[in-house]
Short mmCIF file of C-alpha atoms and ligand atoms in Angstrom, two decimals:
data_model
loop_
_atom_site.label_atom_id
_atom_site.label_comp_id
_atom_site.label_asym_id
_atom_site.label_seq_id
_atom_site.Cartn_x
_atom_site.Cartn_y
_atom_site.Cartn_z
CA MET M 148 0.12 0.19 0.05
CA TYR M 149 1.46 3.62 -1.09
CA ASP M 150 1.87 6.12 1.68
CA CYS M 151 0.31 8.57 -0.85
CA ILE M 152 -0.47 8.95 -4.61
CA VAL M 153 -0.77 12.18 -6.75
CA ILE M 154 -2.92 12.49 -8.95
CA GLY M 155 -1.95 14.80 -11.71
CA GLY M 156 1.66 16.38 -12.84
CA GLY M 157 1.09 19.74 -13.05
CA PRO M 158 2.55 22.37 -10.77
CA ALA M 159 0.40 21.62 -7.90
CA GLY M 160 1.43 17.85 -7.88
CA LEU M 161 4.97 18.22 -8.82
CA ALA M 162 5.50 20.50 -5.84
CA ALA M 163 3.89 18.39 -3.51
CA THR M 164 6.05 15.39 -5.16
CA ILE M 165 9.16 17.06 -4.08
CA TYR M 166 8.28 17.91 -0.38
CA PHE M 167 7.09 13.93 -0.51
CA ALA M 168 9.95 12.34 -1.83
CA ARG M 169 12.53 14.01 0.67
CA GLN M 170 10.52 12.51 3.74
CA LYS M 171 11.04 9.24 1.77
CA LEU M 172 7.56 8.25 1.62
CA LYS M 173 5.80 5.27 -0.28
CA LEU M 174 4.89 7.59 -3.04
CA LEU M 175 3.36 7.16 -6.53
CA VAL M 176 2.65 9.96 -8.88
CA ILE M 177 -0.05 9.21 -11.47
CA THR M 178 -0.39 11.50 -14.03
CA LYS M 179 -1.50 11.79 -18.17
CA GLU M 180 1.58 13.69 -19.02
CA VAL M 181 4.43 15.70 -16.60
CA GLY M 182 3.56 19.37 -16.80
CA GLY M 183 0.15 20.04 -16.93
CA GLN M 184 -0.89 23.37 -18.35
CA THR M 185 1.98 25.17 -18.15
CA LEU M 186 3.18 23.32 -21.16
CA LEU M 187 0.42 25.52 -23.14
CA SER M 188 1.58 28.87 -22.12
CA SER M 189 4.18 30.41 -24.45
CA ASP M 190 5.34 32.94 -22.17
CA VAL M 191 5.29 33.12 -18.46
CA GLU M 192 6.03 36.30 -16.75
CA ASN M 193 4.99 36.08 -12.94
CA TYR M 194 6.86 33.11 -11.78
CA LEU M 195 9.16 34.14 -9.25
CA GLY M 196 12.95 33.85 -9.90
CA PHE M 197 12.12 33.85 -13.88
CA HIS M 198 11.68 37.10 -15.27
CA LEU M 199 10.52 35.84 -18.79
CA ILE M 200 10.38 31.82 -19.47
CA ASP M 201 7.96 29.96 -21.98
CA GLY M 202 5.84 26.76 -20.35
CA LEU M 203 8.21 24.13 -22.18
CA HIS M 204 11.42 25.38 -20.50
CA LEU M 205 9.60 26.00 -17.20
CA VAL M 206 8.02 22.45 -16.93
CA GLU M 207 11.95 21.25 -18.35
CA ASN M 208 13.38 22.59 -15.03
CA PHE M 209 10.42 21.15 -13.33
CA LYS M 210 11.60 18.07 -14.34
CA ALA M 211 15.45 18.21 -13.59
CA HIS M 212 14.40 19.10 -10.25
CA LEU M 213 12.38 16.11 -10.02
CA LYS M 214 15.39 14.24 -11.03
CA ASP M 215 17.13 14.65 -8.19
CA TYR M 216 14.97 12.65 -6.68
CA GLU M 217 13.71 9.93 -8.92
CA LYS M 218 14.90 6.98 -6.44
CA ASP M 219 12.51 8.38 -3.85
CA PHE M 220 8.81 7.82 -6.04
CA GLU M 221 7.81 6.32 -8.39
CA LEU M 222 5.92 7.64 -11.60
CA LYS M 223 3.19 6.35 -14.05
CA GLU M 224 2.99 8.73 -16.88
CA GLY M 225 0.65 7.89 -19.42
CA GLU M 226 -1.85 7.01 -17.30
CA ARG M 227 -5.22 8.53 -16.67
CA VAL M 228 -7.17 7.60 -13.45
CA THR M 229 -10.76 6.42 -13.85
CA SER M 230 -12.04 6.33 -10.37
CA VAL M 231 -11.34 6.55 -6.69
CA GLU M 232 -13.09 4.11 -4.20
CA LYS M 233 -12.73 3.84 -0.14
CA MET M 234 -11.50 1.02 0.87
CA LYS M 235 -10.32 -0.28 4.83
CA GLY M 236 -7.41 1.67 5.90
CA GLY M 237 -7.38 3.80 2.94
CA PHE M 238 -8.07 4.25 -1.47
CA SER M 239 -8.45 1.99 -4.13
CA VAL M 240 -7.38 4.36 -7.16
CA VAL M 241 -8.00 3.13 -10.55
CA THR M 242 -6.52 3.66 -13.89
CA ASP M 243 -6.68 2.63 -17.48
CA LYS M 244 -3.98 0.27 -16.89
CA GLY M 245 -4.22 -1.03 -13.39
CA THR M 246 -5.37 -0.68 -9.47
CA TYR M 247 -3.04 0.55 -6.72
CA GLU M 248 -4.06 0.88 -3.02
CA THR M 249 -2.74 4.06 -0.76
CA LYS M 250 -3.26 5.45 2.93
CA THR M 251 -3.94 9.13 1.30
CA ILE M 252 -4.65 10.66 -2.16
CA LEU M 253 -3.69 14.33 -3.62
CA VAL M 254 -5.67 15.31 -6.23
CA ALA M 255 -4.23 17.48 -8.51
CA THR M 256 -5.90 17.25 -11.86
CA GLY M 257 -6.38 20.99 -12.87
CA GLU M 258 -8.55 22.11 -16.05
CA LYS M 259 -9.12 21.31 -19.38
CA HIS M 260 -10.26 23.49 -22.33
CA ARG M 261 -14.46 23.50 -22.27
CA GLU M 262 -15.87 22.49 -25.40
CA LEU M 263 -18.58 24.02 -27.51
CA GLY M 264 -20.56 21.08 -28.02
CA VAL M 265 -21.72 21.50 -30.91
CA PRO M 266 -21.69 19.27 -34.56
CA GLY M 267 -18.45 18.90 -36.27
CA GLU M 268 -16.72 19.88 -33.00
CA LYS M 269 -15.30 16.43 -32.11
CA GLU M 270 -15.38 15.26 -35.40
CA PHE M 271 -12.68 17.90 -36.75
CA TYR M 272 -10.72 18.06 -33.83
CA GLY M 273 -7.28 17.73 -34.82
CA ARG M 274 -7.90 18.72 -38.66
CA GLY M 275 -8.15 22.32 -37.79
CA VAL M 276 -10.52 22.36 -34.89
CA THR M 277 -8.19 22.93 -31.65
CA TYR M 278 -8.13 24.77 -28.35
CA CYS M 279 -4.57 25.52 -28.09
CA ALA M 280 -3.54 28.55 -29.91
CA THR M 281 0.26 28.32 -28.24
CA CYS M 282 0.40 24.81 -29.47
CA ASP M 283 -0.87 24.84 -33.08
CA ALA M 284 -1.02 28.38 -34.29
CA PRO M 285 2.49 27.68 -36.48
CA LEU M 286 -0.03 24.86 -38.84
CA PHE M 287 -2.14 27.86 -39.55
CA LYS M 288 0.35 30.18 -41.54
CA ASP M 289 -1.33 32.41 -43.80
CA LYS M 290 -4.41 30.85 -43.40
CA GLU M 291 -7.92 32.46 -42.47
CA VAL M 292 -8.82 31.17 -38.79
CA ILE M 293 -11.99 31.97 -36.39
CA VAL M 294 -11.42 32.07 -32.83
CA VAL M 295 -14.47 30.99 -30.85
CA GLY M 296 -14.72 32.98 -27.51
CA GLY M 297 -15.11 36.27 -25.95
CA GLY M 298 -12.95 36.87 -23.43
CA ASN M 299 -9.30 37.09 -22.43
CA SER M 300 -8.13 33.35 -23.35
CA ALA M 301 -10.10 34.29 -26.83
CA MET M 302 -8.14 37.85 -27.05
CA GLU M 303 -4.73 36.29 -25.71
CA SER M 304 -5.19 33.43 -28.58
CA SER M 305 -6.38 35.76 -31.53
CA LEU M 306 -2.95 37.83 -30.57
CA PHE M 307 -0.52 35.00 -30.85
CA LEU M 308 -2.37 33.65 -33.92
CA GLU M 309 -1.33 37.14 -35.73
CA LYS M 310 2.13 36.16 -36.06
CA TYR M 311 1.50 33.30 -38.21
CA ALA M 312 -2.35 33.44 -39.60
CA ALA M 313 -3.48 36.27 -42.61
CA LYS M 314 -6.94 36.59 -41.11
CA ILE M 315 -8.58 36.23 -37.66
CA VAL M 316 -12.13 36.77 -36.51
CA ILE M 317 -13.30 36.53 -33.28
CA LEU M 318 -16.48 35.02 -32.74
CA THR M 319 -18.80 36.19 -29.49
CA ILE M 320 -22.15 35.33 -28.12
CA ASN M 321 -21.91 38.44 -26.53
CA ASP M 322 -22.44 41.86 -27.65
CA ALA M 323 -18.65 42.65 -27.02
CA LEU M 324 -15.33 41.27 -25.98
CA LYS M 325 -15.04 41.11 -22.18
CA GLY M 326 -11.76 41.40 -20.38
CA ASP M 327 -8.54 42.68 -19.89
CA GLY M 328 -8.45 46.59 -21.05
CA VAL M 329 -4.81 45.90 -22.20
CA LEU M 330 -5.71 43.15 -24.44
CA MET M 331 -8.95 45.03 -25.60
CA LYS M 332 -6.96 47.74 -27.36
CA LYS M 333 -4.26 45.36 -28.86
CA VAL M 334 -7.02 43.39 -30.20
CA GLN M 335 -8.43 46.54 -31.85
CA ALA M 336 -5.06 48.03 -33.09
CA SER M 337 -4.47 44.62 -35.07
CA GLU M 338 -5.07 44.93 -38.75
CA LYS M 339 -5.45 41.31 -38.60
CA ILE M 340 -7.90 40.51 -36.18
CA SER M 341 -11.67 41.40 -36.53
CA VAL M 342 -14.83 40.84 -33.51
CA LEU M 343 -18.00 39.52 -35.01
CA ALA M 344 -20.58 40.23 -31.94
CA ASN M 345 -23.73 38.44 -31.35
CA ALA M 346 -22.49 35.47 -33.13
CA LYS M 347 -24.00 31.99 -31.92
CA THR M 348 -21.53 29.05 -33.21
CA THR M 349 -23.83 26.29 -34.44
CA LYS M 350 -21.86 23.80 -36.03
CA VAL M 351 -18.09 23.35 -37.47
CA LEU M 352 -18.03 22.61 -41.12
CA GLY M 353 -15.76 20.58 -43.38
CA ASP M 354 -14.77 17.59 -45.70
CA ALA M 355 -11.23 16.30 -44.79
CA PHE M 356 -10.56 19.58 -43.04
CA VAL M 357 -12.50 22.15 -41.55
CA THR M 358 -14.36 24.73 -43.96
CA GLY M 359 -16.32 27.20 -41.51
CA MET M 360 -18.34 27.26 -39.21
CA GLU M 361 -22.00 27.99 -39.28
CA TYR M 362 -23.52 30.62 -36.94
CA GLU M 363 -26.44 32.30 -35.97
CA THR M 364 -27.12 35.77 -35.74
CA LYS M 365 -29.10 38.07 -33.27
CA GLU M 366 -32.28 37.61 -35.29
CA GLY M 367 -32.17 34.23 -35.67
CA GLU M 368 -30.55 33.88 -39.19
CA LYS M 369 -28.19 31.44 -40.09
CA LYS M 370 -25.27 32.02 -41.56
CA VAL M 371 -21.91 30.81 -42.78
CA MET M 372 -18.38 31.99 -42.33
CA LYS M 373 -15.28 30.23 -44.17
CA ALA M 374 -12.01 29.09 -42.45
CA GLN M 375 -9.41 26.71 -42.32
CA GLY M 376 -8.90 26.55 -38.72
CA VAL M 377 -11.26 27.02 -35.50
CA PHE M 378 -9.79 27.66 -32.29
CA ILE M 379 -12.36 27.19 -29.21
CA GLU M 380 -11.25 29.46 -26.03
CA ILE M 381 -14.46 29.53 -24.49
CA GLY M 382 -12.85 28.65 -20.66
CA LEU M 383 -11.72 26.08 -18.61
CA VAL M 384 -13.84 23.35 -16.58
CA PRO M 385 -12.01 21.66 -13.87
CA VAL M 386 -11.07 17.85 -14.10
CA SER M 387 -12.71 16.07 -11.23
CA ASP M 388 -15.24 13.90 -13.17
CA PHE M 389 -13.12 10.76 -12.04
CA ILE M 390 -13.70 10.97 -8.33
CA ASP M 391 -17.64 11.29 -7.06
CA ILE M 392 -16.82 10.89 -3.16
CA VAL M 393 -15.60 14.10 -2.74
CA LYS M 394 -17.49 17.23 -1.92
CA LYS M 395 -17.45 19.68 -5.67
CA SER M 396 -18.80 23.16 -6.26
CA LYS M 397 -21.77 23.46 -9.10
CA GLN M 398 -18.72 23.98 -11.21
CA GLY M 399 -17.34 20.48 -10.29
CA GLU M 400 -14.37 22.33 -8.25
CA ILE M 401 -13.39 20.29 -5.50
CA GLU M 402 -13.97 21.94 -2.02
CA VAL M 403 -11.00 22.41 -0.16
CA ASN M 404 -10.52 23.89 3.50
CA ILE M 405 -7.50 25.83 4.01
CA LYS M 406 -5.43 23.56 4.56
CA ASN M 407 -6.62 21.85 1.38
CA GLU M 408 -8.59 19.05 3.00
CA THR M 409 -11.88 17.73 0.88
CA SER M 410 -14.49 16.61 2.78
CA VAL M 411 -13.10 13.43 2.66
CA PRO M 412 -10.59 12.27 6.00
CA GLY M 413 -7.43 11.08 3.61
CA ILE M 414 -8.31 12.86 0.72
CA TRP M 415 -6.45 16.13 -0.58
CA ALA M 416 -6.69 18.38 -2.99
CA ALA M 417 -4.79 21.24 -5.08
CA GLY M 418 -4.22 23.56 -7.36
CA ASP M 419 -6.80 24.68 -10.29
CA VAL M 420 -9.25 21.55 -9.93
CA THR M 421 -10.14 23.26 -6.32
CA THR M 422 -11.93 26.16 -5.04
CA VAL M 423 -9.03 28.14 -4.95
CA THR M 424 -9.79 31.52 -6.24
CA GLU M 425 -7.08 31.93 -8.33
CA LYS M 426 -5.57 29.99 -10.97
CA GLN M 427 -2.10 30.15 -11.76
CA ILE M 428 1.35 28.30 -11.26
CA ALA M 429 2.59 30.13 -8.11
CA VAL M 430 -0.71 29.51 -6.62
CA ALA M 431 -0.76 25.79 -7.76
CA VAL M 432 2.74 25.30 -6.39
CA GLY M 433 1.96 26.88 -3.07
CA GLU M 434 -1.44 24.93 -2.47
CA GLY M 435 0.44 21.67 -3.80
CA SER M 436 3.29 22.23 -1.29
CA LYS M 437 0.82 22.94 1.68
CA ALA M 438 -1.32 19.85 0.76
CA SER M 439 1.42 17.39 0.80
CA LEU M 440 2.95 19.09 4.26
CA GLY M 441 -0.65 18.38 5.92
CA ILE M 442 -0.52 14.98 4.37
CA ILE M 443 2.95 14.34 5.81
CA LYS M 444 1.52 15.27 9.48
CA HIS M 445 -0.97 13.43 8.69
CA LEU M 446 0.65 10.03 7.82
CA GLN M 447 3.18 10.59 10.75
CA GLN M 448 0.49 11.07 13.63
CA ARG M 449 -0.98 7.86 12.15
CA ASP M 450 1.90 5.77 12.16
CA GLU M 451 2.69 6.88 15.77
C1 FAD X 85 -3.02 28.76 -22.35
C2 FAD X 85 -2.42 28.94 -21.03
C3 FAD X 85 -1.41 30.22 -20.69
C4 FAD X 85 -1.21 30.23 -18.80
N1 FAD X 85 -0.34 31.19 -18.51
C5 FAD X 85 0.05 31.14 -17.46
C6 FAD X 85 1.20 32.57 -16.85
O1 FAD X 85 1.70 32.63 -17.79
N2 FAD X 85 0.93 32.25 -15.30
C7 FAD X 85 0.85 31.66 -14.41
O2 FAD X 85 0.89 31.92 -13.24
N3 FAD X 85 -0.48 30.74 -15.08
C8 FAD X 85 -0.70 30.64 -16.04
N4 FAD X 85 -1.87 29.86 -16.85
C9 FAD X 85 -2.44 28.92 -15.65
C10 FAD X 85 -1.38 27.70 -15.03
O3 FAD X 85 -1.04 26.78 -15.92
C11 FAD X 85 -2.26 27.14 -13.92
O4 FAD X 85 -2.74 27.48 -13.37
C12 FAD X 85 -1.17 25.71 -13.78
O5 FAD X 85 -0.78 24.98 -14.71
C13 FAD X 85 -2.16 24.77 -12.38
O6 FAD X 85 -1.54 23.48 -12.14
P1 FAD X 85 -2.46 22.38 -11.59
O7 FAD X 85 -0.92 21.53 -11.30
O8 FAD X 85 -3.52 22.85 -10.74
O9 FAD X 85 -2.86 21.62 -13.01
P2 FAD X 85 -2.45 21.63 -14.41
O10 FAD X 85 -1.40 22.29 -14.72
O11 FAD X 85 -3.92 21.49 -15.22
O12 FAD X 85 -2.32 19.81 -14.33
C14 FAD X 85 -2.82 19.03 -13.85
C15 FAD X 85 -2.35 17.69 -14.48
O13 FAD X 85 -3.28 16.71 -14.12
C16 FAD X 85 -3.16 15.30 -15.26
N5 FAD X 85 -4.25 14.73 -15.10
C17 FAD X 85 -5.67 15.08 -15.24
N6 FAD X 85 -6.50 14.65 -15.06
C18 FAD X 85 -6.04 13.15 -14.97
C19 FAD X 85 -6.51 11.57 -14.60
N7 FAD X 85 -7.68 11.55 -14.95
N8 FAD X 85 -5.60 10.87 -14.38
C20 FAD X 85 -4.24 11.20 -14.50
N9 FAD X 85 -3.36 12.76 -14.45
C21 FAD X 85 -4.45 13.64 -14.89
C22 FAD X 85 -3.00 16.65 -16.77
O14 FAD X 85 -2.73 15.87 -17.56
C23 FAD X 85 -1.74 17.34 -15.54
O15 FAD X 85 -0.56 16.92 -15.94
C24 FAD X 85 -1.90 29.45 -18.17
C25 FAD X 85 -2.88 28.42 -18.72
C26 FAD X 85 -3.08 28.30 -19.83
C27 FAD X 85 -4.23 27.44 -20.30
#
């Protein structure tokens, strides 16, 4: 039986792993990939100690730090947790590849992109539909693209796409864009970016690849806009569907107290998947560290 299983290898889970590994606990880290959302961030300018670093290099630094402790924990990368059950003396964690038993759990599964839920979205995913401008923008060099969304994510993605795409149209269901004033000014000043307001996306169109988007105007009229790429930027949702024994908010965030304890004794949660108010790398690192210290104390008291 493990002392602790960390689910998720983003900043929250990795920060906790460093604390655990130094205590020589029997630790397992299960994650789909090491790095989490930081891998998607082009420029990080607000993480202490780094003036400006791209997400990929920041993750390389995380990995190099973990390598110092590689003998002190087990890592199952490329594995997805599908459920968590209570059992005598702890929990069983089920993945797409196996089942593991543990005394405690730290859930640090972060957030993922929200889907539009329109026909064609799933069908053309990877064939013109994408949720990540920082990953896929170079594939759309000199192409015409649509960005669906009306907030900071949509504006940031459009400004990133500006370096590559020939033309970018932001489709928003609202009357106007909402968000950071600085981003708004940059979008307005761009010669490549335009905004179509009051447009409700209804279908992604295509054959082998995306050819455009069908949308509905405020008056209920259906129209088609041609494009070779569709970037969906309508926010993020917590990744918590695999665990139903803990209390969650309406949005699916795992409820935690100031010590990162969930409603189930023995299960802690940290980072973007929780009700923590700010979703940032520094916050996730702090929350993961705090949770691990609580778990270490709990295990020491349990074994006394
Ligand atoms: C495009 C973009 C730019 C950003 N820029 C910045 C920035 O400049 N500065 C900043 O501070 N923050 C930025 N953020 C936010 C920051 O990346 C997040 O707040 C931070 O990564 C949250 O860390 P986390 O560990 O809680 O979760 P995540 O980073 O989401 O990591 C969660 C991990 O859990 C894994 N996982 C999920 N489900 C399962 C499962 N069922 N089984 C196993 N593993 C699972 C995932 O694969 C992932 O590795 C940005 C986010 C995005 C999307």
